[in-house]
Amino acid sequence: MRCITITYDYDGDDMVWVATCEAFINAVGNDPAAQGFSYQVAVAGNGVTRIHWGRWDSEATLKHVQSQEYFATFAAKVKEFADGAPDAVVATLRDHTANW
């Protein structure tokens, strides 16, 4: 399984950020072909740093999600929130607790 961690600082309108993230997460959840893709977002304790975690089961799943309009819309908004390209690290998941 591959994964990504995305981080950036955002101190704008939190309701806009929440609505944007919810729209993306709902779109992924409503896309049967994206079943192998999962996504989480968080706000750090400082209230400004935003963290996104994505996981996917195959390159085909990732390519499908990336080809959707909901992904293009979300990626553009994240870039806007981050005031440029956010920090992103793609990795291969090696181990995790049973409840992950």
Short mmCIF file of C-alpha atoms in Angstrom, two decimals:
data_model
loop_
_atom_site.label_atom_id
_atom_site.label_comp_id
_atom_site.label_asym_id
_atom_site.label_seq_id
_atom_site.Cartn_x
_atom_site.Cartn_y
_atom_site.Cartn_z
CA MET A 1 0.00 0.00 0.00
CA ARG A 2 1.24 3.47 -0.89
CA CYS A 3 0.52 6.58 1.12
CA ILE A 4 1.08 10.32 1.17
CA THR A 5 1.38 12.91 3.92
CA ILE A 6 0.68 16.50 2.95
CA THR A 7 1.29 19.46 5.27
CA TYR A 8 0.89 23.22 5.02
CA ASP A 9 -0.11 26.20 7.13
CA TYR A 10 -3.53 27.77 6.62
CA ASP A 11 -5.03 30.49 8.80
CA GLY A 12 -7.93 31.48 6.56
CA ASP A 13 -11.65 30.78 6.94
CA ASP A 14 -11.87 27.40 8.65
CA MET A 15 -15.40 26.76 7.36
CA VAL A 16 -14.15 27.04 3.76
CA TRP A 17 -11.34 24.56 4.53
CA VAL A 18 -13.73 22.13 6.26
CA ALA A 19 -16.30 22.32 3.44
CA THR A 20 -13.62 21.74 0.80
CA CYS A 21 -12.20 18.70 2.62
CA GLU A 22 -15.67 17.27 3.28
CA ALA A 23 -16.62 17.65 -0.39
CA PHE A 24 -13.51 15.74 -1.48
CA ILE A 25 -13.89 13.00 1.12
CA ASN A 26 -17.57 12.58 0.23
CA ALA A 27 -16.76 12.44 -3.50
CA VAL A 28 -14.18 9.71 -2.91
CA GLY A 29 -16.65 7.83 -0.71
CA ASN A 30 -19.33 8.02 -3.38
CA ASP A 31 -17.05 6.82 -6.18
CA PRO A 32 -17.22 3.00 -6.38
CA ALA A 33 -14.02 2.88 -8.42
CA ALA A 34 -12.17 4.70 -5.59
CA GLN A 35 -12.91 2.02 -3.01
CA GLY A 36 -9.18 1.30 -2.54
CA PHE A 37 -8.42 4.97 -1.75
CA SER A 38 -8.79 6.47 1.72
CA TYR A 39 -8.20 10.00 2.98
CA GLN A 40 -8.00 11.81 6.31
CA VAL A 41 -7.43 15.42 7.26
CA ALA A 42 -6.43 17.00 10.56
CA VAL A 43 -5.63 20.33 12.15
CA ALA A 44 -2.52 20.43 14.33
CA GLY A 45 -2.65 21.69 17.89
CA ASN A 46 -1.41 25.12 16.79
CA GLY A 47 -4.67 25.56 14.82
CA VAL A 48 -2.79 26.51 11.66
CA THR A 49 -0.89 23.49 10.36
CA ARG A 50 -3.09 21.24 8.22
CA ILE A 51 -2.23 17.59 7.68
CA HIS A 52 -3.67 15.27 5.03
CA TRP A 53 -3.08 11.52 4.82
CA GLY A 54 -4.02 9.49 1.76
CA ARG A 55 -3.64 5.75 1.11
CA TRP A 56 -4.30 3.67 -1.98
CA ASP A 57 -4.15 0.00 -2.80
CA SER A 58 -2.82 0.22 -6.38
CA GLU A 59 -1.53 2.60 -9.01
CA ALA A 60 -4.74 1.98 -10.96
CA THR A 61 -6.82 3.24 -8.03
CA LEU A 62 -4.61 6.31 -7.63
CA LYS A 63 -4.74 7.08 -11.36
CA HIS A 64 -8.51 6.76 -11.32
CA VAL A 65 -8.89 9.18 -8.41
CA GLN A 66 -6.41 11.63 -9.94
CA SER A 67 -8.34 11.61 -13.21
CA GLN A 68 -11.60 12.72 -11.59
CA GLU A 69 -12.86 16.30 -11.58
CA TYR A 70 -13.32 16.16 -7.80
CA PHE A 71 -9.57 15.52 -7.44
CA ALA A 72 -8.60 18.41 -9.73
CA THR A 73 -10.89 20.76 -7.83
CA PHE A 74 -9.54 19.63 -4.45
CA ALA A 75 -5.89 19.74 -5.51
CA ALA A 76 -6.33 23.31 -6.74
CA LYS A 77 -7.94 24.35 -3.45
CA VAL A 78 -5.18 22.71 -1.39
CA LYS A 79 -2.60 24.60 -3.43
CA GLU A 80 -4.57 27.79 -2.77
CA PHE A 81 -4.82 27.03 0.97
CA ALA A 82 -1.07 26.34 1.10
CA ASP A 83 -0.28 29.50 -0.86
CA GLY A 84 1.66 27.34 -3.32
CA ALA A 85 2.67 23.71 -3.44
CA PRO A 86 2.25 22.05 -0.03
CA ASP A 87 4.90 19.79 1.46
CA ALA A 88 4.20 16.20 0.39
CA VAL A 89 5.92 12.90 1.10
CA VAL A 90 4.87 9.73 -0.75
CA ALA A 91 5.85 6.47 0.94
CA THR A 92 5.24 2.74 1.00
CA LEU A 93 3.39 1.63 4.10
CA ARG A 94 5.47 -1.05 5.86
CA ASP A 95 3.67 -1.81 9.12
CA HIS A 96 0.84 -0.55 11.31
CA THR A 97 -1.26 -1.49 14.30
CA ALA A 98 -4.27 -3.70 13.71
CA ASN A 99 -6.73 -0.82 14.13
CA TRP A 100 -5.08 1.44 11.51
#
